[in-house]
mmCIF file of C-alpha atoms in Angstrom:
data_model
loop_
_atom_site.group_PDB
_atom_site.id
_atom_site.type_symbol
_atom_site.label_atom_id
_atom_site.label_comp_id
_atom_site.label_asym_id
_atom_site.label_seq_id
_atom_site.Cartn_x
_atom_site.Cartn_y
_atom_site.Cartn_z
ATOM 1 C CA UNK A 1 98.970 77.314 -159.248
ATOM 2 C CA UNK A 2 99.494 80.726 -161.163
ATOM 3 C CA UNK A 3 102.921 81.166 -162.546
ATOM 4 C CA UNK A 4 103.677 84.246 -160.498
ATOM 5 C CA UNK A 5 102.744 82.604 -157.251
ATOM 6 C CA UNK A 6 104.899 79.434 -158.226
ATOM 7 C CA UNK A 7 107.954 81.867 -158.935
ATOM 8 C CA UNK A 8 107.350 83.801 -155.795
ATOM 9 C CA UNK A 9 107.269 80.479 -153.552
ATOM 10 C CA UNK A 10 110.352 79.334 -155.398
ATOM 11 C CA UNK A 11 112.285 82.381 -154.581
ATOM 12 C CA UNK A 12 111.080 82.198 -150.643
ATOM 13 C CA UNK A 13 112.400 78.519 -150.539
ATOM 14 C CA UNK A 14 115.730 79.480 -152.338
ATOM 15 C CA UNK A 15 116.000 82.638 -150.174
ATOM 16 C CA UNK A 16 115.656 80.682 -146.938
ATOM 17 C CA UNK A 17 118.016 78.009 -147.858
ATOM 18 C CA UNK A 18 120.681 80.407 -149.465
ATOM 19 C CA UNK A 19 120.266 83.838 -148.267
ATOM 20 C CA UNK A 20 123.684 84.599 -149.319
ATOM 21 C CA UNK A 21 125.052 82.035 -151.667
ATOM 22 C CA UNK A 22 128.929 81.987 -151.933
ATOM 23 C CA UNK A 23 130.550 81.768 -155.299
ATOM 24 C CA UNK A 24 131.565 78.201 -155.882
ATOM 25 C CA UNK A 25 134.815 79.075 -157.682
ATOM 26 C CA UNK A 26 137.871 80.377 -155.796
ATOM 27 C CA UNK A 27 139.272 83.596 -157.187
ATOM 28 C CA UNK A 28 141.252 86.730 -155.834
ATOM 29 C CA UNK A 29 139.916 89.363 -158.635
ATOM 30 C CA UNK A 30 137.539 89.566 -161.683
ATOM 31 C CA UNK A 31 140.465 88.406 -163.987
ATOM 32 C CA UNK A 32 140.935 85.197 -161.980
ATOM 33 C CA UNK A 33 137.340 84.414 -161.848
ATOM 34 C CA UNK A 34 136.978 84.736 -165.523
ATOM 35 C CA UNK A 35 139.867 82.059 -165.719
ATOM 36 C CA UNK A 36 138.424 79.946 -163.119
ATOM 37 C CA UNK A 37 134.905 80.021 -165.009
ATOM 38 C CA UNK A 38 136.628 79.244 -168.378
ATOM 39 C CA UNK A 39 138.462 76.493 -166.711
ATOM 40 C CA UNK A 40 135.222 74.907 -165.278
ATOM 41 C CA UNK A 41 133.651 73.833 -168.731
ATOM 42 C CA UNK A 42 133.212 70.042 -168.457
ATOM 43 C CA UNK A 43 135.166 70.008 -165.088
ATOM 44 C CA UNK A 44 133.852 70.118 -161.620
ATOM 45 C CA UNK A 45 134.242 73.123 -159.590
ATOM 46 C CA UNK A 46 136.033 71.203 -157.014
ATOM 47 C CA UNK A 47 138.715 70.180 -159.344
ATOM 48 C CA UNK A 48 139.103 73.750 -160.661
ATOM 49 C CA UNK A 49 139.459 74.832 -157.127
ATOM 50 C CA UNK A 50 142.241 72.301 -156.510
ATOM 51 C CA UNK A 51 144.369 73.326 -159.369
ATOM 52 C CA UNK A 52 143.890 77.314 -159.422
ATOM 53 C CA UNK A 53 145.829 78.250 -156.335
ATOM 54 C CA UNK A 54 149.193 77.142 -158.058
ATOM 55 C CA UNK A 55 147.986 78.786 -161.255
ATOM 56 C CA UNK A 56 147.049 82.101 -159.698
ATOM 57 C CA UNK A 57 150.163 82.101 -157.307
ATOM 58 C CA UNK A 58 152.386 82.253 -160.379
ATOM 59 C CA UNK A 59 149.873 84.523 -162.543
ATOM 60 C CA UNK A 60 146.801 86.493 -161.063
ATOM 61 C CA UNK A 61 146.854 89.269 -163.823
ATOM 62 C CA UNK A 62 146.529 89.077 -167.563
ATOM 63 C CA UNK A 63 150.182 90.393 -168.003
ATOM 64 C CA UNK A 64 151.435 87.497 -165.785
ATOM 65 C CA UNK A 65 149.396 85.027 -167.334
ATOM 66 C CA UNK A 66 150.543 86.045 -170.773
ATOM 67 C CA UNK A 67 154.186 86.018 -169.723
ATOM 68 C CA UNK A 68 153.744 82.254 -168.585
ATOM 69 C CA UNK A 69 153.134 81.260 -172.077
ATOM 70 C CA UNK A 70 150.549 78.193 -173.188
ATOM 71 C CA UNK A 71 153.072 75.622 -172.322
ATOM 72 C CA UNK A 72 153.655 76.555 -168.662
ATOM 73 C CA UNK A 73 149.914 77.177 -168.098
ATOM 74 C CA UNK A 74 149.105 73.773 -169.511
ATOM 75 C CA UNK A 75 151.463 72.200 -167.022
ATOM 76 C CA UNK A 76 149.682 73.953 -163.991
ATOM 77 C CA UNK A 77 146.084 72.896 -165.446
ATOM 78 C CA UNK A 78 146.652 69.559 -166.987
ATOM 79 C CA UNK A 79 144.299 67.959 -164.530
ATOM 80 C CA UNK A 80 141.187 69.752 -165.962
ATOM 81 C CA UNK A 81 139.327 68.485 -168.917
ATOM 82 C CA UNK A 82 140.137 69.806 -172.277
ATOM 83 C CA UNK A 83 143.611 71.070 -170.805
ATOM 84 C CA UNK A 84 145.316 71.787 -174.003
ATOM 85 C CA UNK A 85 142.568 74.043 -175.534
ATOM 86 C CA UNK A 86 142.119 75.823 -172.318
ATOM 87 C CA UNK A 87 145.613 76.549 -171.793
ATOM 88 C CA UNK A 88 145.685 78.087 -175.281
ATOM 89 C CA UNK A 89 142.515 80.045 -174.897
ATOM 90 C CA UNK A 90 143.591 81.336 -171.341
ATOM 91 C CA UNK A 91 147.002 82.433 -172.909
ATOM 92 C CA UNK A 92 145.397 84.194 -175.925
ATOM 93 C CA UNK A 93 142.787 85.802 -173.854
ATOM 94 C CA UNK A 94 145.369 87.347 -171.579
ATOM 95 C CA UNK A 95 147.070 88.589 -174.452
ATOM 96 C CA UNK A 96 143.926 90.259 -175.947
ATOM 97 C CA UNK A 97 143.280 91.701 -172.503
ATOM 98 C CA UNK A 98 146.909 93.178 -172.337
ATOM 99 C CA UNK A 99 146.358 94.569 -175.817
ATOM 100 C CA UNK A 100 143.140 96.252 -174.791
ATOM 101 C CA UNK A 101 144.887 98.244 -171.643
ATOM 102 C CA UNK A 102 145.661 95.316 -169.416
ATOM 103 C CA UNK A 103 142.383 95.488 -167.121
ATOM 104 C CA UNK A 104 139.011 93.211 -167.441
ATOM 105 C CA UNK A 105 136.295 95.713 -167.635
ATOM 106 C CA UNK A 106 132.522 95.135 -167.468
ATOM 107 C CA UNK A 107 131.669 95.267 -171.148
ATOM 108 C CA UNK A 108 129.667 92.561 -172.749
ATOM 109 C CA UNK A 109 131.275 92.850 -176.133
ATOM 110 C CA UNK A 110 134.817 93.143 -174.696
ATOM 111 C CA UNK A 111 134.298 90.021 -172.528
ATOM 112 C CA UNK A 112 132.480 87.857 -175.103
ATOM 113 C CA UNK A 113 135.077 88.637 -177.488
ATOM 114 C CA UNK A 114 138.067 86.938 -175.405
ATOM 115 C CA UNK A 115 139.235 83.409 -176.538
ATOM 116 C CA UNK A 116 137.407 80.564 -174.858
ATOM 117 C CA UNK A 117 134.800 82.977 -173.299
ATOM 118 C CA UNK A 118 131.217 82.506 -174.147
ATOM 119 C CA UNK A 119 128.158 84.133 -172.858
ATOM 120 C CA UNK A 120 127.894 81.963 -169.692
ATOM 121 C CA UNK A 121 131.380 82.734 -168.587
ATOM 122 C CA UNK A 122 130.986 86.366 -169.280
ATOM 123 C CA UNK A 123 127.573 86.584 -167.600
ATOM 124 C CA UNK A 124 129.213 85.036 -164.430
ATOM 125 C CA UNK A 125 131.861 87.603 -164.482
ATOM 126 C CA UNK A 126 129.324 90.568 -165.216
ATOM 127 C CA UNK A 127 127.087 89.358 -162.144
ATOM 128 C CA UNK A 128 129.781 88.076 -159.510
ATOM 129 C CA UNK A 129 132.824 90.104 -160.366
ATOM 130 C CA UNK A 130 130.948 93.507 -161.432
ATOM 131 C CA UNK A 131 127.615 93.290 -160.028
ATOM 132 C CA UNK A 132 125.822 93.955 -163.266
ATOM 133 C CA UNK A 133 122.355 92.166 -163.480
ATOM 134 C CA UNK A 134 122.989 88.623 -165.306
ATOM 135 C CA UNK A 135 121.639 85.187 -165.311
ATOM 136 C CA UNK A 136 124.048 82.700 -166.332
ATOM 137 C CA UNK A 137 122.446 79.266 -167.223
ATOM 138 C CA UNK A 138 124.518 76.194 -166.515
ATOM 139 C CA UNK A 139 123.185 72.563 -166.651
ATOM 140 C CA UNK A 140 121.609 72.406 -163.140
ATOM 141 C CA UNK A 141 119.662 75.845 -163.926
ATOM 142 C CA UNK A 142 118.556 74.692 -167.370
ATOM 143 C CA UNK A 143 117.315 71.486 -166.120
ATOM 144 C CA UNK A 144 115.537 72.763 -163.015
ATOM 145 C CA UNK A 145 113.949 75.581 -165.131
ATOM 146 C CA UNK A 146 112.209 73.061 -167.298
ATOM 147 C CA UNK A 147 111.429 70.733 -164.269
ATOM 148 C CA UNK A 148 109.579 73.380 -162.658
ATOM 149 C CA UNK A 149 107.664 74.823 -165.672
ATOM 150 C CA UNK A 150 109.554 77.873 -165.874
ATOM 151 C CA UNK A 151 110.585 77.272 -169.340
ATOM 152 C CA UNK A 152 109.782 75.009 -172.361
ATOM 153 C CA UNK A 153 112.746 76.168 -174.306
ATOM 154 C CA UNK A 154 115.564 73.704 -175.419
ATOM 155 C CA UNK A 155 118.214 76.286 -175.944
ATOM 156 C CA UNK A 156 120.126 77.970 -173.102
ATOM 157 C CA UNK A 157 119.402 81.410 -174.820
ATOM 158 C CA UNK A 158 115.903 80.736 -174.649
ATOM 159 C CA UNK A 159 115.761 79.430 -171.087
ATOM 160 C CA UNK A 160 117.906 82.325 -169.816
ATOM 161 C CA UNK A 161 115.398 84.848 -171.418
ATOM 162 C CA UNK A 162 112.542 82.904 -169.924
ATOM 163 C CA UNK A 163 114.184 82.965 -166.244
ATOM 164 C CA UNK A 164 114.744 86.871 -166.724
ATOM 165 C CA UNK A 165 111.038 87.336 -167.366
ATOM 166 C CA UNK A 166 110.142 85.132 -164.456
ATOM 167 C CA UNK A 167 112.513 86.657 -161.596
ATOM 168 C CA UNK A 168 112.824 90.237 -160.657
ATOM 169 C CA UNK A 169 116.062 91.713 -161.931
ATOM 170 C CA UNK A 170 117.455 92.647 -158.386
ATOM 171 C CA UNK A 171 117.524 88.966 -157.653
ATOM 172 C CA UNK A 172 119.259 87.539 -160.771
ATOM 173 C CA UNK A 173 122.700 87.709 -159.511
ATOM 174 C CA UNK A 174 122.206 85.318 -156.248
ATOM 175 C CA UNK A 175 119.044 83.550 -157.775
ATOM 176 C CA UNK A 176 121.288 81.737 -160.492
ATOM 177 C CA UNK A 177 123.583 80.900 -157.695
ATOM 178 C CA UNK A 178 120.998 79.699 -155.377
ATOM 179 C CA UNK A 179 119.359 77.374 -158.164
ATOM 180 C CA UNK A 180 122.653 75.741 -158.737
ATOM 181 C CA UNK A 181 123.171 74.835 -155.121
ATOM 182 C CA UNK A 182 119.584 73.610 -154.708
ATOM 183 C CA UNK A 183 120.040 71.569 -157.795
ATOM 184 C CA UNK A 184 123.381 70.018 -156.381
ATOM 185 C CA UNK A 185 121.992 69.325 -152.770
ATOM 186 C CA UNK A 186 118.262 68.634 -153.314
ATOM 187 C CA UNK A 187 117.231 68.243 -156.946
ATOM 188 C CA UNK A 188 119.430 65.470 -158.833
ATOM 189 C CA UNK A 189 118.903 64.666 -162.292
ATOM 190 C CA UNK A 190 118.474 60.963 -161.594
ATOM 191 C CA UNK A 191 116.109 59.042 -158.993
ATOM 192 C CA UNK A 192 114.717 62.319 -157.959
ATOM 193 C CA UNK A 193 111.594 61.903 -155.583
ATOM 194 C CA UNK A 194 109.374 64.869 -156.532
ATOM 195 C CA UNK A 195 106.819 64.492 -153.597
ATOM 196 C CA UNK A 196 109.719 65.360 -150.928
ATOM 197 C CA UNK A 197 111.336 68.004 -152.942
ATOM 198 C CA UNK A 198 111.173 71.388 -151.376
ATOM 199 C CA UNK A 199 110.290 72.936 -154.592
ATOM 200 C CA UNK A 200 109.244 70.138 -156.843
ATOM 201 C CA UNK A 201 106.627 69.093 -154.626
ATOM 202 C CA UNK A 202 104.618 71.966 -155.678
ATOM 203 C CA UNK A 203 106.393 73.565 -158.640
ATOM 204 C CA UNK A 204 107.172 70.623 -160.913
ATOM 205 C CA UNK A 205 104.699 70.062 -163.898
ATOM 206 C CA UNK A 206 103.056 66.767 -164.179
ATOM 207 C CA UNK A 207 104.223 66.576 -167.793
ATOM 208 C CA UNK A 208 107.877 66.668 -166.681
ATOM 209 C CA UNK A 209 107.173 64.385 -163.886
ATOM 210 C CA UNK A 210 105.611 61.747 -166.299
ATOM 211 C CA UNK A 211 108.325 62.119 -168.975
ATOM 212 C CA UNK A 212 111.118 61.640 -166.218
ATOM 213 C CA UNK A 213 109.094 58.608 -164.709
ATOM 214 C CA UNK A 214 108.546 57.027 -168.248
ATOM 215 C CA UNK A 215 112.505 57.574 -169.018
ATOM 216 C CA UNK A 216 113.383 55.652 -165.792
ATOM 217 C CA UNK A 217 111.235 52.786 -166.669
ATOM 218 C CA UNK A 218 112.853 52.266 -170.024
ATOM 219 C CA UNK A 219 114.738 48.907 -169.954
ATOM 220 C CA UNK A 220 118.339 49.495 -170.398
ATOM 221 C CA UNK A 221 119.953 47.423 -173.250
ATOM 222 C CA UNK A 222 122.213 44.708 -172.165
ATOM 223 C CA UNK A 223 126.069 45.018 -172.241
ATOM 224 C CA UNK A 224 127.292 42.260 -174.130
ATOM 225 C CA UNK A 225 130.575 40.633 -173.394
ATOM 226 C CA UNK A 226 133.376 41.334 -176.035
ATOM 227 C CA UNK A 227 133.589 38.744 -178.769
#
């Protein structure tokens, strides 16, 4: 199958399954989306959505978040992974935004210059809060891009570039969400049946299938009892 045909068929499947994919992180404005995405690193979206209502009830703007202070922020987000570091970054970033005028704005350099905000977080905010074309790459997207033969890259930056070349720019903002949902619901990392997958059945490369099957077949080292 030609690459262009594969990309078109993948898009058709994703559009059929998720014509209007919702943003998985609850938020009330662009700033709270930024905070939610930053908190989601090494933490499930479900857990983030459990703790952010209380946080955003106290602080839904950069000024209010900065006024809370890092200790109070930590109390409110303590159940997420890396909570102490995230609390400090959320507070510091809020101060940066306040110093810059108090409003989040659709500017790549501005967003990526905020404490705790990397390219992926900035990409989500640009795409979902400001409707600027972007293609954030999370673990699901990284894995499926390689599984489907859309990228052979080993870095997030190169996978993102490959996906931007593959899909039309007008689809980027929903396509990345569609792939995330598809990875969660149909295309798990472990014990995946390629033949029955709505996309892998025609898109997965033989080399990738062979590599995953070989990895599964490797015997696990026995766990020895403590001495």
